[in-house]
Tab-separated table of C-alpha atoms in Angstrom:
chain	number	residue	atom	x	y	z
A	1	MET	CA	53.686	18.093	-33.478
A	2	GLU	CA	53.428	14.774	-33.541
A	3	GLU	CA	55.019	14.362	-29.962
A	4	ASN	CA	52.879	17.025	-28.550
A	5	MET	CA	49.795	14.792	-30.105
A	6	GLU	CA	51.407	11.685	-28.213
A	7	GLU	CA	51.636	13.691	-25.127
A	8	GLY	CA	48.209	15.076	-25.410
A	9	GLN	CA	46.715	11.672	-25.893
A	10	THR	CA	48.490	10.175	-22.981
A	11	GLN	CA	47.391	12.636	-20.612
A	12	LYS	CA	43.981	11.801	-21.992
A	13	GLY	CA	44.392	8.571	-21.333
A	14	CYS	CA	45.459	8.448	-17.853
A	15	PHE	CA	42.658	11.154	-16.942
A	16	GLU	CA	39.835	8.663	-18.556
A	17	CYS	CA	41.208	6.219	-16.409
A	18	CYS	CA	41.557	8.284	-13.247
A	19	ILE	CA	37.968	8.853	-14.011
A	20	LYS	CA	37.274	5.545	-14.177
A	21	CYS	CA	38.800	4.552	-11.196
A	22	LEU	CA	37.219	7.138	-9.580
A	23	GLY	CA	33.826	6.178	-10.726
A	24	GLY	CA	34.314	2.621	-9.653
A	25	ILE	CA	34.378	3.265	-6.037
A	26	PRO	CA	31.391	2.602	-3.955
A	27	TYR	CA	31.218	5.846	-1.838
A	28	ALA	CA	28.205	4.720	-0.057
A	29	SER	CA	29.787	1.793	1.092
A	30	LEU	CA	33.123	3.041	1.746
A	31	ILE	CA	31.271	6.067	4.361
A	32	ALA	CA	29.543	2.992	6.023
A	33	THR	CA	32.642	1.170	6.781
A	34	ILE	CA	34.263	4.090	7.863
A	35	LEU	CA	31.627	4.894	10.115
A	36	LEU	CA	31.230	1.344	11.116
A	37	TYR	CA	35.428	1.127	11.974
A	38	ALA	CA	34.762	4.542	13.994
A	39	GLY	CA	32.257	3.147	16.038
A	40	VAL	CA	33.558	-0.685	16.751
A	41	ALA	CA	37.024	0.862	17.559
A	42	LEU	CA	35.396	3.454	20.216
A	43	PHE	CA	32.982	0.722	21.382
A	44	CYS	CA	36.257	-1.913	22.043
A	45	GLY	CA	38.884	0.472	22.934
A	46	CYS	CA	37.043	2.502	25.461
A	47	GLY	CA	34.862	-0.323	26.575
A	48	HIS	CA	37.943	-2.268	27.251
A	49	GLU	CA	39.554	0.489	29.332
A	50	ALA	CA	36.313	1.187	31.144
A	51	LEU	CA	36.146	-2.330	32.412
A	52	SER	CA	39.656	-2.202	33.692
A	53	GLY	CA	38.804	1.161	35.300
A	54	THR	CA	35.796	-0.780	37.051
A	55	VAL	CA	38.032	-3.656	38.251
A	56	ASN	CA	40.386	-1.078	40.116
A	57	ILE	CA	37.066	0.773	41.577
A	58	LEU	CA	35.560	-2.368	42.553
A	59	GLN	CA	39.014	-3.755	44.181
A	60	THR	CA	40.472	-0.452	45.710
A	61	TYR	CA	36.806	1.500	46.963
A	62	PHE	CA	34.202	-1.316	47.244
A	63	GLU	CA	37.122	-3.756	48.701
A	64	MET	CA	35.785	-6.514	46.472
A	65	THR	CA	38.100	-9.717	45.981
A	66	ARG	CA	37.829	-12.057	43.215
A	67	SER	CA	36.269	-15.582	44.093
A	68	ALA	CA	38.182	-18.366	44.495
A	69	GLY	CA	37.388	-21.793	42.261
A	70	ASP	CA	34.993	-21.428	39.223
A	71	VAL	CA	32.465	-19.110	40.874
A	72	ILE	CA	31.081	-16.658	38.501
A	73	ASP	CA	31.238	-13.287	40.128
A	74	ALA	CA	31.606	-9.666	38.395
A	75	PHE	CA	35.227	-10.016	37.926
A	76	THR	CA	34.777	-13.123	36.090
A	77	LEU	CA	32.048	-11.601	33.966
A	78	ILE	CA	34.274	-8.608	33.281
A	79	ASP	CA	36.816	-10.645	31.784
A	80	ILE	CA	34.065	-12.729	29.512
A	81	PHE	CA	33.124	-9.310	28.379
A	82	LYS	CA	36.753	-8.433	27.374
A	83	TYR	CA	36.890	-11.703	25.308
A	84	VAL	CA	33.606	-10.617	23.447
A	85	ILE	CA	35.257	-7.314	22.612
A	86	TYR	CA	38.362	-9.121	21.491
A	87	GLY	CA	35.888	-11.150	18.922
A	88	VAL	CA	33.623	-8.133	17.930
A	89	ALA	CA	36.600	-6.042	16.948
A	90	ALA	CA	38.306	-8.752	14.682
A	91	ALA	CA	34.751	-10.135	13.418
A	92	PHE	CA	33.384	-6.570	12.202
A	93	PHE	CA	37.020	-5.786	10.833
A	94	VAL	CA	36.494	-8.784	8.570
A	95	TYR	CA	32.697	-7.935	7.882
A	96	GLY	CA	33.606	-4.246	6.944
A	97	ILE	CA	35.828	-5.760	4.197
A	98	LEU	CA	33.370	-8.018	2.579
A	99	LEU	CA	31.081	-5.445	2.396
A	100	MET	CA	33.552	-3.151	0.892
A	101	VAL	CA	34.352	-6.005	-1.623
A	102	GLU	CA	30.453	-6.510	-2.281
A	103	GLY	CA	29.951	-2.767	-3.107
A	104	PHE	CA	33.157	-3.029	-5.595
A	105	PHE	CA	31.283	-5.740	-7.605
A	106	THR	CA	28.055	-3.971	-7.961
A	107	THR	CA	29.951	-0.833	-9.706
A	108	GLY	CA	29.970	0.332	-13.045
A	109	ALA	CA	33.665	-0.250	-13.524
A	110	ILE	CA	33.576	-3.742	-12.256
A	111	LYS	CA	30.498	-4.523	-14.501
A	112	ASP	CA	32.337	-3.380	-17.479
A	113	LEU	CA	35.168	-5.821	-16.588
A	114	TYR	CA	33.340	-8.933	-16.180
A	115	GLY	CA	29.827	-8.475	-17.819
A	116	ASP	CA	26.358	-7.796	-17.127
A	117	PHE	CA	25.641	-11.654	-16.721
A	118	LYS	CA	28.259	-12.708	-14.242
A	119	ILE	CA	27.513	-9.917	-12.121
A	120	THR	CA	23.947	-9.834	-11.899
A	121	THR	CA	23.785	-13.711	-11.367
A	122	CYS	CA	26.138	-13.924	-8.774
A	123	GLY	CA	25.499	-10.281	-7.144
A	124	ARG	CA	22.158	-10.863	-6.652
A	125	CYS	CA	22.606	-13.615	-4.410
A	126	VAL	CA	25.102	-12.147	-2.612
A	127	SER	CA	23.350	-8.984	-1.987
A	128	ALA	CA	20.328	-10.817	-0.545
A	129	TRP	CA	22.702	-12.628	1.907
A	130	PHE	CA	24.374	-9.652	3.133
A	131	ILE	CA	20.953	-7.784	3.363
A	132	MET	CA	19.973	-10.475	6.014
A	133	LEU	CA	23.031	-10.806	7.643
A	134	THR	CA	23.631	-7.134	8.020
A	135	TYR	CA	19.885	-6.748	9.560
A	136	ILE	CA	21.065	-9.329	12.061
A	137	PHE	CA	23.798	-7.458	13.004
A	138	MET	CA	21.774	-4.264	13.327
A	139	LEU	CA	19.521	-5.901	16.165
A	140	ALA	CA	22.697	-7.194	17.614
A	141	TRP	CA	24.187	-3.740	18.151
A	142	LEU	CA	20.917	-2.236	19.105
A	143	GLY	CA	20.837	-4.468	21.991
A	144	VAL	CA	24.852	-3.794	22.525
A	145	THR	CA	23.765	-0.363	22.661
A	146	ALA	CA	20.974	-0.792	25.247
A	147	PHE	CA	23.488	-3.205	27.369
A	148	THR	CA	26.061	-0.375	27.244
A	149	SER	CA	23.730	2.246	28.772
A	150	LEU	CA	23.428	0.427	31.836
A	151	PRO	CA	27.284	0.992	33.366
A	152	VAL	CA	26.705	4.853	32.133
A	153	TYR	CA	23.548	4.897	34.123
A	154	MET	CA	25.116	3.444	37.011
A	155	TYR	CA	28.309	5.613	37.013
A	156	PHE	CA	25.615	8.518	36.304
A	157	ASN	CA	24.209	7.429	39.857
A	158	LEU	CA	27.434	7.828	41.255
A	159	TRP	CA	28.808	10.707	39.974
A	160	THR	CA	25.665	12.544	40.880
A	161	ILE	CA	26.061	11.283	44.580
A	162	CYS	CA	29.824	12.454	44.745
A	163	ARG	CA	28.101	16.154	43.263
A	164	ASN	CA	25.369	16.160	45.540
A	165	ALA	CA	27.648	15.175	48.822
A	166	THR	CA	29.665	18.094	47.776
A	167	VAL	CA	27.340	20.300	47.736
A	168	VAL	CA	24.967	19.516	50.721
A	169	ASP	CA	26.860	19.384	53.935
A	170	GLY	CA	26.139	16.825	56.190
A	171	ALA	CA	24.032	14.540	53.709
A	172	ASN	CA	24.465	10.669	54.387
A	173	LEU	CA	24.299	9.132	50.605
A	174	CYS	CA	25.369	5.555	50.118
A	175	LEU	CA	25.863	3.416	47.098
A	176	ASP	CA	24.825	-0.057	47.352
A	177	LEU	CA	26.016	-2.673	44.714
A	178	ARG	CA	23.517	-5.023	45.799
A	179	GLN	CA	20.854	-2.166	44.061
A	180	TYR	CA	22.367	-3.192	40.382
A	181	GLY	CA	22.878	-7.034	40.769
A	182	ILE	CA	27.016	-6.916	41.182
A	183	VAL	CA	26.981	-8.685	44.102
A	184	THR	CA	24.550	-11.157	46.034
A	185	VAL	CA	22.081	-10.192	48.294
A	186	GLY	CA	23.806	-11.965	50.998
A	187	GLU	CA	26.777	-9.692	50.452
A	188	GLU	CA	26.984	-5.911	51.787
A	189	LYS	CA	29.238	-3.740	49.511
A	190	LYS	CA	28.143	-0.080	50.084
A	191	VAL	CA	30.062	3.017	50.482
A	192	CYS	CA	28.748	6.260	51.847
A	193	THR	CA	29.429	9.777	51.650
A	194	SER	CA	30.651	9.713	55.495
A	195	SER	CA	33.492	6.973	54.752
A	196	GLU	CA	36.701	7.932	53.937
A	197	SER	CA	36.795	5.584	50.717
A	198	PHE	CA	33.806	7.317	49.540
A	199	ILE	CA	35.614	10.436	49.642
A	200	LYS	CA	38.930	9.303	47.883
A	201	LEU	CA	36.706	7.782	45.030
A	202	CYS	CA	34.964	10.984	44.189
A	203	ASP	CA	38.270	12.957	44.277
A	204	SER	CA	40.101	10.099	42.016
A	205	ASN	CA	40.500	10.345	38.387
A	206	GLU	CA	39.425	6.831	38.010
A	207	LEU	CA	35.925	7.723	38.399
A	208	ASN	CA	35.239	10.219	36.022
A	209	MET	CA	37.778	8.546	33.312
A	210	THR	CA	35.818	5.262	33.671
A	211	PHE	CA	32.527	7.319	33.358
A	212	HIS	CA	33.571	9.142	30.535
A	213	LEU	CA	34.842	5.880	28.612
A	214	PHE	CA	31.802	4.447	29.307
A	215	ILE	CA	30.150	6.939	27.440
A	216	VAL	CA	32.120	7.268	24.419
A	217	ALA	CA	31.652	3.402	24.085
A	218	LEU	CA	28.109	3.935	23.983
A	219	ALA	CA	28.278	6.297	21.374
A	220	GLY	CA	30.773	4.000	19.258
A	221	ALA	CA	27.700	1.403	19.710
A	222	GLY	CA	25.437	4.163	18.461
A	223	ALA	CA	27.603	4.620	15.515
A	224	ALA	CA	27.731	0.826	14.659
A	225	VAL	CA	24.083	0.916	14.546
A	226	ILE	CA	24.014	3.922	11.790
A	227	ALA	CA	26.355	2.319	9.803
A	228	MET	CA	24.315	-0.923	9.997
A	229	VAL	CA	21.269	1.037	9.070
A	230	HIS	CA	23.293	2.945	6.347
A	231	TYR	CA	24.623	-0.764	5.037
A	232	LEU	CA	21.012	-1.619	4.647
A	233	MET	CA	20.065	1.072	2.625
A	234	VAL	CA	23.307	0.473	0.417
A	235	LEU	CA	22.708	-3.129	0.330
A	236	SER	CA	19.150	-2.769	-0.633
A	237	ALA	CA	19.994	-0.324	-3.398
A	238	ASN	CA	22.648	-2.526	-4.666
A	239	TRP	CA	20.010	-5.928	-4.869
A	240	ALA	CA	17.778	-3.379	-6.901
A	241	TYR	CA	20.521	-2.645	-9.267
A	242	VAL	CA	21.200	-6.277	-10.125
A	243	LYS	CA	17.654	-7.222	-10.184
A	244	ASP	CA	17.110	-4.669	-12.690
A	245	ALA	CA	20.334	-5.572	-14.570
A	246	CYS	CA	19.310	-9.053	-14.591
A	247	ARG	CA	15.997	-8.119	-16.288
A	248	MET	CA	17.762	-6.250	-18.637
A	249	GLN	CA	20.014	-8.746	-19.750
A	250	LYS	CA	17.330	-11.428	-20.229
A	251	TYR	CA	15.448	-8.432	-22.300
A	252	GLU	CA	18.505	-8.015	-24.054
A	253	ASP	CA	19.001	-11.975	-24.832
A	254	ILE	CA	15.235	-12.040	-26.102
A	255	LYS	CA	16.057	-9.232	-28.251
A	256	SER	CA	18.998	-10.604	-29.870
A	257	LYS	CA	17.772	-13.855	-30.238
A	258	GLU	CA	14.615	-12.434	-32.093
A	259	GLU	CA	16.997	-10.320	-34.106
A	260	GLN	CA	18.831	-13.279	-35.404
A	261	GLU	CA	15.691	-15.230	-36.058
A	262	LEU	CA	14.593	-12.433	-38.043
A	263	HIS	CA	17.842	-12.157	-39.764
A	264	ASP	CA	17.824	-16.013	-40.715
A	265	ILE	CA	14.288	-15.796	-42.007
A	266	HIS	CA	15.134	-13.052	-44.270
A	267	SER	CA	18.333	-14.712	-45.277
A	268	THR	CA	16.496	-18.093	-46.053
A	269	ARG	CA	13.832	-15.835	-47.912
A	270	SER	CA	16.524	-14.165	-50.079
A	271	LYS	CA	18.026	-17.681	-50.838
A	272	GLU	CA	14.444	-18.901	-51.849
A	273	ARG	CA	14.113	-15.970	-54.199
A	274	LEU	CA	17.605	-16.116	-55.715
A	275	ASN	CA	17.030	-20.038	-56.297
A	276	ALA	CA	13.438	-19.377	-57.828
A	277	TYR	CA	15.040	-16.874	-60.148
A	278	THR	CA	17.515	-18.786	-61.366
């Protein structure tokens, strides 16, 4: 009988511990972190491969070559964008972890472990700092999303020209890279439907693959924007929580202080009455 009671208490203790651990998980921050990592992974991975495909298309079908020396050309800009992608992937991997830690430190489980005062004093400053930083990153991702839409628009035009060339026989359509600022005005780098390189480009898998990779990268940037907005809502709620907790802590301190003063006054009067009686 005693063994069954001990087993029941052990099972009850494990169950309560699991419930407490599950209650301490910041699910809102967890969802936002997963969305952020998914968006950044799509943007960085697909964007990197799309840029590599763009280099192959420019070199193979538009007969472009890298400029000698320190001249900044389209290939140099593409290399810079690749390094930026590496930095974005590393930076937001760390930032997602920091936001998750901030979410854990504003849950009830951590509050029970460390007490109200430590959470509200440090947590309010940390939450306010993360709100400002996340807002800046949200604006940055909006700019990244707008910038990523440019290659999608360019490849959509090229894909449309290929489709129209197959539908309309004898149509003489051309794509000039000078229209998009890829080359200078003095250079003439264009392909027309009558050229053999244009036909090979439309029939190749590189065009469709690069086009769809840029679309997925654009979707990843949009997902990162949504994650930043989600984080702003979570951080704002956390900031309001720690602010209210701080006020509650001050109220509890004042209340306990008044109760202690009343207890001291009552004890003093009791002693005076006792002394007067004796």
